[in-house]
PDB file of C-alpha atoms and ligand atoms in Angstrom:
ATOM      1  CA  UNK A   1     -10.447  -1.884 -19.557  1.00  0.00           C
ATOM      2  CA  UNK A   2      -9.205  -5.006 -17.694  1.00  0.00           C
ATOM      3  CA  UNK A   3      -9.390  -4.830 -13.937  1.00  0.00           C
ATOM      4  CA  UNK A   4      -6.422  -5.356 -11.661  1.00  0.00           C
ATOM      5  CA  UNK A   5      -6.420  -8.909 -10.229  1.00  0.00           C
ATOM      6  CA  UNK A   6      -5.124 -10.304  -6.940  1.00  0.00           C
ATOM      7  CA  UNK A   7      -4.494 -14.066  -6.768  1.00  0.00           C
ATOM      8  CA  UNK A   8      -3.112 -15.646  -3.573  1.00  0.00           C
ATOM      9  CA  UNK A   9      -0.258 -18.050  -4.293  1.00  0.00           C
ATOM     10  CA  UNK A  10       0.354 -19.800  -0.957  1.00  0.00           C
ATOM     11  CA  UNK A  11      -1.661 -20.654   2.150  1.00  0.00           C
ATOM     12  CA  UNK A  12      -0.349 -17.958   4.493  1.00  0.00           C
ATOM     13  CA  UNK A  13       1.497 -15.415   2.375  1.00  0.00           C
ATOM     14  CA  UNK A  14       1.964 -14.037  -1.124  1.00  0.00           C
ATOM     15  CA  UNK A  15      -0.261 -12.934  -3.988  1.00  0.00           C
ATOM     16  CA  UNK A  16       0.228 -12.278  -7.685  1.00  0.00           C
ATOM     17  CA  UNK A  17      -1.151  -8.954  -8.845  1.00  0.00           C
ATOM     18  CA  UNK A  18      -2.035  -8.859 -12.540  1.00  0.00           C
ATOM     19  CA  UNK A  19      -3.446  -6.502 -15.172  1.00  0.00           C
ATOM     20  CA  UNK A  20      -1.482  -3.511 -14.010  1.00  0.00           C
ATOM     21  CA  UNK A  21       1.409  -1.627 -15.619  1.00  0.00           C
ATOM     22  CA  UNK A  22       3.705  -0.331 -12.875  1.00  0.00           C
ATOM     23  CA  UNK A  23       5.380   2.091 -15.311  1.00  0.00           C
ATOM     24  CA  UNK A  24       2.144   4.145 -15.304  1.00  0.00           C
ATOM     25  CA  UNK A  25       0.777   6.036 -12.286  1.00  0.00           C
ATOM     26  CA  UNK A  26      -1.745   3.844 -10.429  1.00  0.00           C
ATOM     27  CA  UNK A  27      -5.359   4.950 -10.304  1.00  0.00           C
ATOM     28  CA  UNK A  28      -6.689   5.654  -6.795  1.00  0.00           C
ATOM     29  CA  UNK A  29      -8.619   2.422  -6.913  1.00  0.00           C
ATOM     30  CA  UNK A  30      -5.600   0.330  -8.020  1.00  0.00           C
ATOM     31  CA  UNK A  31      -3.430   1.976  -5.369  1.00  0.00           C
ATOM     32  CA  UNK A  32      -5.993   0.966  -2.747  1.00  0.00           C
ATOM     33  CA  UNK A  33      -6.120  -2.568  -4.128  1.00  0.00           C
ATOM     34  CA  UNK A  34      -2.332  -2.937  -3.982  1.00  0.00           C
ATOM     35  CA  UNK A  35      -2.162  -1.558  -0.406  1.00  0.00           C
ATOM     36  CA  UNK A  36      -4.945  -3.859   0.761  1.00  0.00           C
ATOM     37  CA  UNK A  37      -3.300  -6.858  -0.927  1.00  0.00           C
ATOM     38  CA  UNK A  38       0.020  -5.982   0.670  1.00  0.00           C
ATOM     39  CA  UNK A  39      -1.492  -5.784   4.135  1.00  0.00           C
ATOM     40  CA  UNK A  40      -3.420  -8.999   3.660  1.00  0.00           C
ATOM     41  CA  UNK A  41      -0.846 -11.133   1.796  1.00  0.00           C
ATOM     42  CA  UNK A  42       2.380  -9.468   3.126  1.00  0.00           C
ATOM     43  CA  UNK A  43       4.258  -9.834  -0.187  1.00  0.00           C
ATOM     44  CA  UNK A  44       2.850  -9.200  -3.657  1.00  0.00           C
ATOM     45  CA  UNK A  45       4.381 -10.081  -7.016  1.00  0.00           C
ATOM     46  CA  UNK A  46       4.085  -8.234 -10.329  1.00  0.00           C
ATOM     47  CA  UNK A  47       5.345 -10.252 -13.278  1.00  0.00           C
ATOM     48  CA  UNK A  48       6.928  -9.040 -16.509  1.00  0.00           C
ATOM     49  CA  UNK A  49       7.064  -5.319 -15.764  1.00  0.00           C
ATOM     50  CA  UNK A  50       9.212  -2.880 -17.769  1.00  0.00           C
ATOM     51  CA  UNK A  51      10.709  -0.589 -15.131  1.00  0.00           C
ATOM     52  CA  UNK A  52      13.997   1.268 -15.108  1.00  0.00           C
ATOM     53  CA  UNK A  53      15.426   2.936 -11.985  1.00  0.00           C
ATOM     54  CA  UNK A  54      13.346   6.122 -12.409  1.00  0.00           C
ATOM     55  CA  UNK A  55      10.116   4.180 -12.994  1.00  0.00           C
ATOM     56  CA  UNK A  56      10.759   1.902 -10.012  1.00  0.00           C
ATOM     57  CA  UNK A  57      11.279   4.969  -7.814  1.00  0.00           C
ATOM     58  CA  UNK A  58       8.141   6.656  -9.190  1.00  0.00           C
ATOM     59  CA  UNK A  59       6.095   3.505  -8.536  1.00  0.00           C
ATOM     60  CA  UNK A  60       7.422   3.218  -4.973  1.00  0.00           C
ATOM     61  CA  UNK A  61       6.790   6.894  -4.148  1.00  0.00           C
ATOM     62  CA  UNK A  62       3.072   6.300  -4.511  1.00  0.00           C
ATOM     63  CA  UNK A  63       3.336   4.352  -1.238  1.00  0.00           C
ATOM     64  CA  UNK A  64       5.515   6.735   0.771  1.00  0.00           C
ATOM     65  CA  UNK A  65       8.857   8.479   0.973  1.00  0.00           C
ATOM     66  CA  UNK A  66      11.979   6.509   0.104  1.00  0.00           C
ATOM     67  CA  UNK A  67      15.169   5.946   2.065  1.00  0.00           C
ATOM     68  CA  UNK A  68      18.648   6.399   0.703  1.00  0.00           C
ATOM     69  CA  UNK A  69      19.871   3.151  -0.930  1.00  0.00           C
ATOM     70  CA  UNK A  70      21.302   1.602   2.215  1.00  0.00           C
ATOM     71  CA  UNK A  71      22.800   2.902   5.490  1.00  0.00           C
ATOM     72  CA  UNK A  72      26.275   1.590   4.597  1.00  0.00           C
ATOM     73  CA  UNK A  73      26.282   1.962   0.826  1.00  0.00           C
ATOM     74  CA  UNK A  74      27.553   5.111  -0.825  1.00  0.00           C
ATOM     75  CA  UNK A  75      27.611   3.912  -4.417  1.00  0.00           C
ATOM     76  CA  UNK A  76      24.056   3.883  -5.726  1.00  0.00           C
ATOM     77  CA  UNK A  77      23.579   4.378  -9.473  1.00  0.00           C
ATOM     78  CA  UNK A  78      24.231   7.935 -10.638  1.00  0.00           C
ATOM     79  CA  UNK A  79      21.188  10.208 -10.189  1.00  0.00           C
ATOM     80  CA  UNK A  80      19.301   7.496  -8.289  1.00  0.00           C
ATOM     81  CA  UNK A  81      20.386   7.630  -4.635  1.00  0.00           C
ATOM     82  CA  UNK A  82      17.382   5.512  -3.630  1.00  0.00           C
ATOM     83  CA  UNK A  83      18.464   2.405  -5.566  1.00  0.00           C
ATOM     84  CA  UNK A  84      20.304  -0.378  -3.724  1.00  0.00           C
ATOM     85  CA  UNK A  85      21.673  -2.850  -6.254  1.00  0.00           C
ATOM     86  CA  UNK A  86      22.015  -6.426  -5.058  1.00  0.00           C
ATOM     87  CA  UNK A  87      24.685  -8.124  -7.144  1.00  0.00           C
ATOM     88  CA  UNK A  88      27.710  -9.981  -5.729  1.00  0.00           C
ATOM     89  CA  UNK A  89      29.802  -8.733  -8.701  1.00  0.00           C
ATOM     90  CA  UNK A  90      29.298  -5.128  -7.581  1.00  0.00           C
ATOM     91  CA  UNK A  91      30.678  -5.856  -4.106  1.00  0.00           C
ATOM     92  CA  UNK A  92      33.564  -7.825  -5.571  1.00  0.00           C
ATOM     93  CA  UNK A  93      34.534  -4.880  -7.803  1.00  0.00           C
ATOM     94  CA  UNK A  94      34.324  -2.498  -4.877  1.00  0.00           C
ATOM     95  CA  UNK A  95      35.909  -4.442  -2.040  1.00  0.00           C
ATOM     96  CA  UNK A  96      38.083  -7.050  -3.780  1.00  0.00           C
ATOM     97  CA  UNK A  97      37.902 -10.650  -4.906  1.00  0.00           C
ATOM     98  CA  UNK A  98      38.080 -12.245  -1.437  1.00  0.00           C
ATOM     99  CA  UNK A  99      35.294 -10.096  -0.124  1.00  0.00           C
ATOM    100  CA  UNK A 100      32.309 -12.004  -1.446  1.00  0.00           C
ATOM    101  CA  UNK A 101      33.622 -15.371  -0.171  1.00  0.00           C
ATOM    102  CA  UNK A 102      34.278 -13.881   3.276  1.00  0.00           C
ATOM    103  CA  UNK A 103      30.975 -12.043   3.317  1.00  0.00           C
ATOM    104  CA  UNK A 104      29.014 -15.215   2.586  1.00  0.00           C
ATOM    105  CA  UNK A 105      30.436 -16.802   5.751  1.00  0.00           C
ATOM    106  CA  UNK A 106      28.825 -14.130   7.908  1.00  0.00           C
ATOM    107  CA  UNK A 107      25.678 -14.641   9.921  1.00  0.00           C
ATOM    108  CA  UNK A 108      23.983 -12.312   7.470  1.00  0.00           C
ATOM    109  CA  UNK A 109      24.673 -11.061   3.981  1.00  0.00           C
ATOM    110  CA  UNK A 110      22.712  -9.640   1.104  1.00  0.00           C
ATOM    111  CA  UNK A 111      23.474 -12.809  -0.799  1.00  0.00           C
ATOM    112  CA  UNK A 112      21.971 -15.293   1.627  1.00  0.00           C
ATOM    113  CA  UNK A 113      20.247 -15.738   4.961  1.00  0.00           C
ATOM    114  CA  UNK A 114      16.908 -14.946   6.608  1.00  0.00           C
ATOM    115  CA  UNK A 115      16.401 -11.293   7.490  1.00  0.00           C
ATOM    116  CA  UNK A 116      13.968  -8.416   7.622  1.00  0.00           C
ATOM    117  CA  UNK A 117      15.476  -5.376   5.902  1.00  0.00           C
ATOM    118  CA  UNK A 118      17.663  -3.090   8.037  1.00  0.00           C
ATOM    119  CA  UNK A 119      16.137  -3.878  11.441  1.00  0.00           C
ATOM    120  CA  UNK A 120      19.350  -2.549  13.003  1.00  0.00           C
ATOM    121  CA  UNK A 121      17.850   0.892  12.356  1.00  0.00           C
ATOM    122  CA  UNK A 122      15.477   2.320  14.953  1.00  0.00           C
ATOM    123  CA  UNK A 123      12.954   2.771  12.106  1.00  0.00           C
ATOM    124  CA  UNK A 124      13.377  -0.225   9.795  1.00  0.00           C
ATOM    125  CA  UNK A 125      11.886   0.300   6.309  1.00  0.00           C
ATOM    126  CA  UNK A 126       8.102  -0.027   6.152  1.00  0.00           C
ATOM    127  CA  UNK A 127       8.278  -1.816   2.823  1.00  0.00           C
ATOM    128  CA  UNK A 128      10.730  -2.947   0.162  1.00  0.00           C
ATOM    129  CA  UNK A 129      10.318  -3.146  -3.605  1.00  0.00           C
ATOM    130  CA  UNK A 130      12.735  -5.405  -5.458  1.00  0.00           C
ATOM    131  CA  UNK A 131      13.051  -5.577  -9.253  1.00  0.00           C
ATOM    132  CA  UNK A 132      14.987  -8.211 -11.179  1.00  0.00           C
ATOM    133  CA  UNK A 133      17.252  -7.078 -13.985  1.00  0.00           C
ATOM    134  CA  UNK A 134      19.369 -10.219 -14.606  1.00  0.00           C
ATOM    135  CA  UNK A 135      18.686 -13.631 -13.119  1.00  0.00           C
ATOM    136  CA  UNK A 136      20.212 -17.073 -13.646  1.00  0.00           C
ATOM    137  CA  UNK A 137      18.373 -19.656 -15.728  1.00  0.00           C
ATOM    138  CA  UNK A 138      17.838 -21.696 -12.590  1.00  0.00           C
ATOM    139  CA  UNK A 139      18.303 -21.030  -8.886  1.00  0.00           C
ATOM    140  CA  UNK A 140      18.328 -17.717  -7.053  1.00  0.00           C
ATOM    141  CA  UNK A 141      14.703 -17.796  -5.852  1.00  0.00           C
ATOM    142  CA  UNK A 142      13.713 -15.644  -2.861  1.00  0.00           C
ATOM    143  CA  UNK A 143      11.481 -16.917  -0.033  1.00  0.00           C
ATOM    144  CA  UNK A 144       9.348 -14.800   2.311  1.00  0.00           C
ATOM    145  CA  UNK A 145       7.691 -15.732   5.586  1.00  0.00           C
ATOM    146  CA  UNK A 146       4.657 -14.278   7.325  1.00  0.00           C
ATOM    147  CA  UNK A 147       5.670 -13.047  10.803  1.00  0.00           C
ATOM    148  CA  UNK A 148       2.044 -12.434  11.815  1.00  0.00           C
ATOM    149  CA  UNK A 149       1.127 -16.065  11.073  1.00  0.00           C
ATOM    150  CA  UNK A 150       4.227 -17.178  12.994  1.00  0.00           C
ATOM    151  CA  UNK A 151       3.097 -15.152  16.030  1.00  0.00           C
ATOM    152  CA  UNK A 152      -0.477 -16.431  15.771  1.00  0.00           C
ATOM    153  CA  UNK A 153       0.804 -20.018  15.542  1.00  0.00           C
ATOM    154  CA  UNK A 154       2.342 -19.810  19.040  1.00  0.00           C
ATOM    155  CA  UNK A 155       0.350 -21.072  22.006  1.00  0.00           C
ATOM    156  CA  UNK A 156      -1.447 -18.424  24.063  1.00  0.00           C
ATOM    157  CA  UNK A 157       0.960 -18.652  27.050  1.00  0.00           C
ATOM    158  CA  UNK A 158       3.980 -18.300  24.776  1.00  0.00           C
ATOM    159  CA  UNK A 159       2.398 -15.351  22.950  1.00  0.00           C
ATOM    160  CA  UNK A 160       1.786 -13.656  26.309  1.00  0.00           C
ATOM    161  CA  UNK A 161       5.425 -14.265  27.282  1.00  0.00           C
ATOM    162  CA  UNK A 162       7.047 -13.025  24.047  1.00  0.00           C
ATOM    163  CA  UNK A 163       4.778  -9.950  24.157  1.00  0.00           C
ATOM    164  CA  UNK A 164       6.907  -8.783  27.113  1.00  0.00           C
ATOM    165  CA  UNK A 165      10.351  -9.228  25.495  1.00  0.00           C
ATOM    166  CA  UNK A 166      12.675  -6.805  23.739  1.00  0.00           C
ATOM    167  CA  UNK A 167      15.705  -7.576  21.586  1.00  0.00           C
ATOM    168  CA  UNK A 168      18.781  -5.799  20.326  1.00  0.00           C
ATOM    169  CA  UNK A 169      19.328  -5.639  16.558  1.00  0.00           C
ATOM    170  CA  UNK A 170      22.697  -4.630  15.176  1.00  0.00           C
ATOM    171  CA  UNK A 171      24.217  -4.369  11.746  1.00  0.00           C
ATOM    172  CA  UNK A 172      26.712  -7.195  11.304  1.00  0.00           C
ATOM    173  CA  UNK A 173      24.932  -9.574  13.673  1.00  0.00           C
ATOM    174  CA  UNK A 174      26.099 -10.250  17.214  1.00  0.00           C
ATOM    175  CA  UNK A 175      29.676  -8.994  16.843  1.00  0.00           C
ATOM    176  CA  UNK A 176      31.849  -6.439  15.088  1.00  0.00           C
ATOM    177  CA  UNK A 177      32.773  -7.232  11.505  1.00  0.00           C
ATOM    178  CA  UNK A 178      36.247  -8.760  11.718  1.00  0.00           C
ATOM    179  CA  UNK A 179      39.386  -7.393  10.071  1.00  0.00           C
ATOM    180  CA  UNK A 180      40.502  -3.994   8.893  1.00  0.00           C
ATOM    181  CA  UNK A 181      39.101  -4.000   5.377  1.00  0.00           C
ATOM    182  CA  UNK A 182      37.397  -0.892   4.027  1.00  0.00           C
ATOM    183  CA  UNK A 183      34.134  -2.768   4.389  1.00  0.00           C
ATOM    184  CA  UNK A 184      34.766  -3.748   8.036  1.00  0.00           C
ATOM    185  CA  UNK A 185      35.676  -0.128   8.876  1.00  0.00           C
ATOM    186  CA  UNK A 186      32.595   1.156   7.115  1.00  0.00           C
ATOM    187  CA  UNK A 187      30.339  -1.051   9.256  1.00  0.00           C
ATOM    188  CA  UNK A 188      32.218  -0.772  12.556  1.00  0.00           C
ATOM    189  CA  UNK A 189      32.651   3.008  12.350  1.00  0.00           C
ATOM    190  CA  UNK A 190      28.980   3.488  11.524  1.00  0.00           C
ATOM    191  CA  UNK A 191      27.396   1.104  13.987  1.00  0.00           C
ATOM    192  CA  UNK A 192      23.683   0.818  13.697  1.00  0.00           C
ATOM    193  CA  UNK A 193      22.062  -0.629  16.819  1.00  0.00           C
ATOM    194  CA  UNK A 194      18.481  -0.516  18.098  1.00  0.00           C
ATOM    195  CA  UNK A 195      16.344  -2.298  20.675  1.00  0.00           C
ATOM    196  CA  UNK A 196      12.950  -3.366  19.315  1.00  0.00           C
ATOM    197  CA  UNK A 197       9.994  -5.138  20.886  1.00  0.00           C
ATOM    198  CA  UNK A 198      10.092  -8.866  20.040  1.00  0.00           C
ATOM    199  CA  UNK A 199       6.429  -8.527  19.114  1.00  0.00           C
ATOM    200  CA  UNK A 200       5.628  -5.554  16.946  1.00  0.00           C
ATOM    201  CA  UNK A 201       2.146  -4.119  16.531  1.00  0.00           C
ATOM    202  CA  UNK A 202       1.578  -3.196  12.898  1.00  0.00           C
ATOM    203  CA  UNK A 203       0.617   0.497  12.741  1.00  0.00           C
ATOM    204  CA  UNK A 204      -1.897  -0.008   9.922  1.00  0.00           C
ATOM    205  CA  UNK A 205      -3.450  -3.442  10.487  1.00  0.00           C
ATOM    206  CA  UNK A 206      -3.053  -3.668  14.280  1.00  0.00           C
ATOM    207  CA  UNK A 207      -1.730  -7.225  13.830  1.00  0.00           C
ATOM    208  CA  UNK A 208       1.069  -8.521  16.053  1.00  0.00           C
ATOM    209  CA  UNK A 209       4.170  -9.934  14.343  1.00  0.00           C
ATOM    210  CA  UNK A 210       7.253 -11.733  15.659  1.00  0.00           C
ATOM    211  CA  UNK A 211       9.879  -9.078  14.999  1.00  0.00           C
ATOM    212  CA  UNK A 212      13.187 -10.946  15.326  1.00  0.00           C
ATOM    213  CA  UNK A 213      15.398 -12.247  12.540  1.00  0.00           C
ATOM    214  CA  UNK A 214      18.701 -14.153  12.363  1.00  0.00           C
ATOM    215  CA  UNK A 215      20.223 -11.457  10.163  1.00  0.00           C
ATOM    216  CA  UNK A 216      20.193  -8.605  12.639  1.00  0.00           C
ATOM    217  CA  UNK A 217      18.935  -9.685  16.063  1.00  0.00           C
ATOM    218  CA  UNK A 218      21.950 -10.044  18.351  1.00  0.00           C
ATOM    219  CA  UNK A 219      20.179 -11.025  21.586  1.00  0.00           C
ATOM    220  CA  UNK A 220      17.102 -10.686  23.747  1.00  0.00           C
ATOM    221  CA  UNK A 221      17.762  -8.094  26.407  1.00  0.00           C
ATOM    222  CA  UNK A 222      17.384  -8.542  30.211  1.00  0.00           C
ATOM    223  CA  UNK A 223      17.678 -12.343  30.088  1.00  0.00           C
ATOM    224  CA  UNK A 224      20.738 -14.602  30.466  1.00  0.00           C
ATOM    225  CA  UNK A 225      22.753 -15.086  27.231  1.00  0.00           C
ATOM    226  CA  UNK A 226      21.989 -18.816  27.240  1.00  0.00           C
ATOM    227  CA  UNK A 227      18.265 -18.054  27.622  1.00  0.00           C
ATOM    228  CA  UNK A 228      18.441 -15.526  24.798  1.00  0.00           C
ATOM    229  CA  UNK A 229      20.120 -18.084  22.539  1.00  0.00           C
ATOM    230  CA  UNK A 230      17.499 -20.749  23.187  1.00  0.00           C
ATOM    231  CA  UNK A 231      14.586 -18.339  22.940  1.00  0.00           C
ATOM    232  CA  UNK A 232      15.841 -17.020  19.615  1.00  0.00           C
ATOM    233  CA  UNK A 233      16.378 -20.561  18.330  1.00  0.00           C
ATOM    234  CA  UNK A 234      12.772 -21.329  19.184  1.00  0.00           C
ATOM    235  CA  UNK A 235      11.468 -18.158  17.526  1.00  0.00           C
ATOM    236  CA  UNK A 236      13.618 -18.641  14.400  1.00  0.00           C
ATOM    237  CA  UNK A 237      12.332 -22.203  14.086  1.00  0.00           C
ATOM    238  CA  UNK A 238       8.803 -20.776  14.193  1.00  0.00           C
ATOM    239  CA  UNK A 239       9.299 -17.935  11.709  1.00  0.00           C
ATOM    240  CA  UNK A 240      10.986 -20.235   9.171  1.00  0.00           C
ATOM    241  CA  UNK A 241       8.351 -22.991   9.263  1.00  0.00           C
ATOM    242  CA  UNK A 242       7.627 -23.907   5.620  1.00  0.00           C
ATOM    243  CA  UNK A 243       3.878 -23.433   6.013  1.00  0.00           C
ATOM    244  CA  UNK A 244       4.315 -19.713   6.630  1.00  0.00           C
ATOM    245  CA  UNK A 245       6.454 -19.168   3.509  1.00  0.00           C
ATOM    246  CA  UNK A 246       6.201 -18.502  -0.200  1.00  0.00           C
ATOM    247  CA  UNK A 247       9.010 -18.970  -2.712  1.00  0.00           C
ATOM    248  CA  UNK A 248       9.333 -16.782  -5.800  1.00  0.00           C
ATOM    249  CA  UNK A 249      11.027 -17.668  -9.071  1.00  0.00           C
ATOM    250  CA  UNK A 250      12.464 -14.533 -10.662  1.00  0.00           C
ATOM    251  CA  UNK A 251      12.450 -13.550 -14.320  1.00  0.00           C
ATOM    252  CA  UNK A 252      13.844 -10.246 -15.615  1.00  0.00           C
ATOM    253  CA  UNK A 253      11.211  -7.554 -15.053  1.00  0.00           C
ATOM    254  CA  UNK A 254       9.497  -9.289 -12.145  1.00  0.00           C
ATOM    255  CA  UNK A 255       8.882  -7.096  -9.088  1.00  0.00           C
ATOM    256  CA  UNK A 256       8.249  -8.143  -5.480  1.00  0.00           C
ATOM    257  CA  UNK A 257       6.821  -5.683  -2.941  1.00  0.00           C
ATOM    258  CA  UNK A 258       6.792  -6.762   0.704  1.00  0.00           C
ATOM    259  CA  UNK A 259       5.570  -5.372   3.982  1.00  0.00           C
ATOM    260  CA  UNK A 260       8.830  -5.226   5.932  1.00  0.00           C
ATOM    261  CA  UNK A 261       6.874  -4.842   9.197  1.00  0.00           C
ATOM    262  CA  UNK A 262       5.256  -8.258   8.826  1.00  0.00           C
ATOM    263  CA  UNK A 263       7.740 -10.442   6.909  1.00  0.00           C
ATOM    264  CA  UNK A 264      11.260 -11.805   6.838  1.00  0.00           C
ATOM    265  CA  UNK A 265      12.868 -13.100   3.661  1.00  0.00           C
ATOM    266  CA  UNK A 266      15.577 -15.507   2.629  1.00  0.00           C
ATOM    267  CA  UNK A 267      17.990 -14.314  -0.017  1.00  0.00           C
ATOM    268  CA  UNK A 268      19.172 -17.345  -1.997  1.00  0.00           C
ATOM    269  CA  UNK A 269      21.888 -19.709  -0.799  1.00  0.00           C
ATOM    270  CA  UNK A 270      22.102 -21.909  -3.871  1.00  0.00           C
ATOM    271  CA  UNK A 271      24.293 -19.868  -6.219  1.00  0.00           C
ATOM    272  CA  UNK A 272      27.684 -19.517  -4.496  1.00  0.00           C
ATOM    273  CA  UNK A 273      29.223 -22.435  -6.419  1.00  0.00           C
ATOM    274  CA  UNK A 274      27.863 -21.326  -9.822  1.00  0.00           C
ATOM    275  CA  UNK A 275      29.335 -18.740 -12.159  1.00  0.00           C
ATOM    276  CA  UNK A 276      26.077 -16.943 -12.889  1.00  0.00           C
ATOM    277  CA  UNK A 277      24.860 -13.375 -12.873  1.00  0.00           C
ATOM    278  CA  UNK A 278      22.097 -12.169 -10.572  1.00  0.00           C
ATOM    279  CA  UNK A 279      21.325  -8.460 -10.394  1.00  0.00           C
ATOM    280  CA  UNK A 280      18.311  -6.943  -8.675  1.00  0.00           C
ATOM    281  CA  UNK A 281      17.496  -3.395  -7.573  1.00  0.00           C
ATOM    282  CA  UNK A 282      15.748  -2.533  -4.339  1.00  0.00           C
ATOM    283  CA  UNK A 283      14.141   0.603  -2.947  1.00  0.00           C
ATOM    284  CA  UNK A 284      12.829   0.914   0.605  1.00  0.00           C
ATOM    285  CA  UNK A 285      10.028   3.012   2.096  1.00  0.00           C
ATOM    286  CA  UNK A 286      10.985   5.076   5.157  1.00  0.00           C
ATOM    287  CA  UNK A 287       9.691   3.244   8.219  1.00  0.00           C
ATOM    288  CA  UNK A 288       8.098   4.242  11.492  1.00  0.00           C
ATOM    289  CA  UNK A 289       9.491   3.385  14.936  1.00  0.00           C
ATOM    290  CA  UNK A 290       8.109  -0.016  16.017  1.00  0.00           C
ATOM    291  CA  UNK A 291       5.857  -0.221  19.036  1.00  0.00           C
ATOM    292  CA  UNK A 292       5.273  -3.292  21.221  1.00  0.00           C
ATOM    293  CA  UNK A 293       2.001  -4.617  22.664  1.00  0.00           C
ATOM    294  CA  UNK A 294       2.673  -2.519  25.799  1.00  0.00           C
ATOM    295  CA  UNK A 295       2.866   0.663  23.691  1.00  0.00           C
ATOM    296  CA  UNK A 296       6.604   1.044  24.273  1.00  0.00           C
ATOM    297  CA  UNK A 297       8.560   2.165  21.200  1.00  0.00           C
ATOM    298  CA  UNK A 298      11.951   0.930  20.021  1.00  0.00           C
ATOM    299  CA  UNK A 299      15.108   2.677  21.227  1.00  0.00           C
ATOM    300  CA  UNK A 300      18.056   3.875  19.215  1.00  0.00           C
ATOM    301  CA  UNK A 301      21.395   2.760  20.731  1.00  0.00           C
ATOM    302  CA  UNK A 302      23.753   3.756  17.922  1.00  0.00           C
ATOM    303  CA  UNK A 303      23.530   5.484  14.546  1.00  0.00           C
ATOM    304  CA  UNK A 304      20.699   7.553  13.125  1.00  0.00           C
ATOM    305  CA  UNK A 305      17.229   6.816  11.798  1.00  0.00           C
ATOM    306  CA  UNK A 306      17.282   5.410   8.256  1.00  0.00           C
ATOM    307  CA  UNK A 307      15.874   8.131   5.996  1.00  0.00           C
ATOM    308  CA  UNK A 308      16.669   9.772   2.647  1.00  0.00           C
ATOM    309  CA  UNK A 309      19.536  11.588   4.319  1.00  0.00           C
ATOM    310  CA  UNK A 310      22.888   9.822   4.083  1.00  0.00           C
ATOM    311  CA  UNK A 311      26.167  10.071   5.972  1.00  0.00           C
ATOM    312  CA  UNK A 312      28.831   7.394   6.270  1.00  0.00           C
ATOM    313  CA  UNK A 313      31.977   8.056   8.320  1.00  0.00           C
ATOM    314  CA  UNK A 314      35.062   6.605   6.663  1.00  0.00           C
ATOM    315  CA  UNK A 315      37.993   6.713   9.057  1.00  0.00           C
ATOM    316  CA  UNK A 316      41.013   5.727   6.950  1.00  0.00           C
TER     317      UNK A 316
HETATM  318  C1  LIG B   1      17.052  -8.492  -0.172  1.00  0.00           C
HETATM  319  O1  LIG B   1      17.444  -8.892   0.903  1.00  0.00           O
HETATM  320  O2  LIG B   1      16.397  -7.482  -0.244  1.00  0.00           O
HETATM  321  C2  LIG B   1      17.408  -9.255  -1.434  1.00  0.00           C
HETATM  322  C3  LIG B   1      16.755 -10.557  -1.563  1.00  0.00           C
HETATM  323  C4  LIG B   1      17.334 -11.341  -2.706  1.00  0.00           C
HETATM  324  O3  LIG B   1      18.446 -11.047  -3.176  1.00  0.00           O
HETATM  325  O4  LIG B   1      16.696 -12.288  -3.133  1.00  0.00           O
END
């Protein structure tokens, strides 16, 4: 029998895991190996797997309970409420032809931009597992960054300062989604807002990570707006430094599994002008409530924790 292998692929983040078939239940020893690799390397890649929705869900459940597809999505594939499909064509069919172009202009979208998944929730997902079904011949890579390395790279005085800060995260960025489209109503009528520590202590490794991201963080609380803006600019410059990142080239069947408590990722920005198909499916593990270095947990300001339970208000 060939043993599972773990091969780091970049200096600070990312490892390829080989000799394992994710369509089969993992042995206890392989499960341990994958968990350890995830904690150490933050994102792990499994190439050339043959998973369908049910097999992806079964694989993910070995690591914890799963959330519903997405807090604002009520159209997961039939019989698979856990699957969130990332495909611009799906949104275009649902919300109209102009939607995708408008959506891309936003601070954050599922088609581009740095983010950590669903940090507007008081309990952002602990981990995410993304599987590629269709990918373009070129382009469409995803990049991840190590938020623990970014924290450790700060000088000691700056680390001590950011340890004391808290920041608001809201779905749709710093403002309401504009307009009166079905999509805008769906987001604005189901606001998801939380205040998290800027530095999060990982519940399993004890490591500290910079827990802000341009996708969801609206501002740092209790400081002047201009201070918040400049502090966030500084922190975003740190978390997106190339040395903390790894870039992954997708092929159909490839799977990426990341620790959402210690990473941010960049969905691709290089496809908007091309007429190509890109379709991936994501599941997310239900997360815990972040805690800062002072032991203070995050606070929910609007919405509900992100779990398997799903309710979206649609005021016509
Ligand atoms: C995601 O944000 O989970 C999707 C990333 C991607 O589309 O590359």
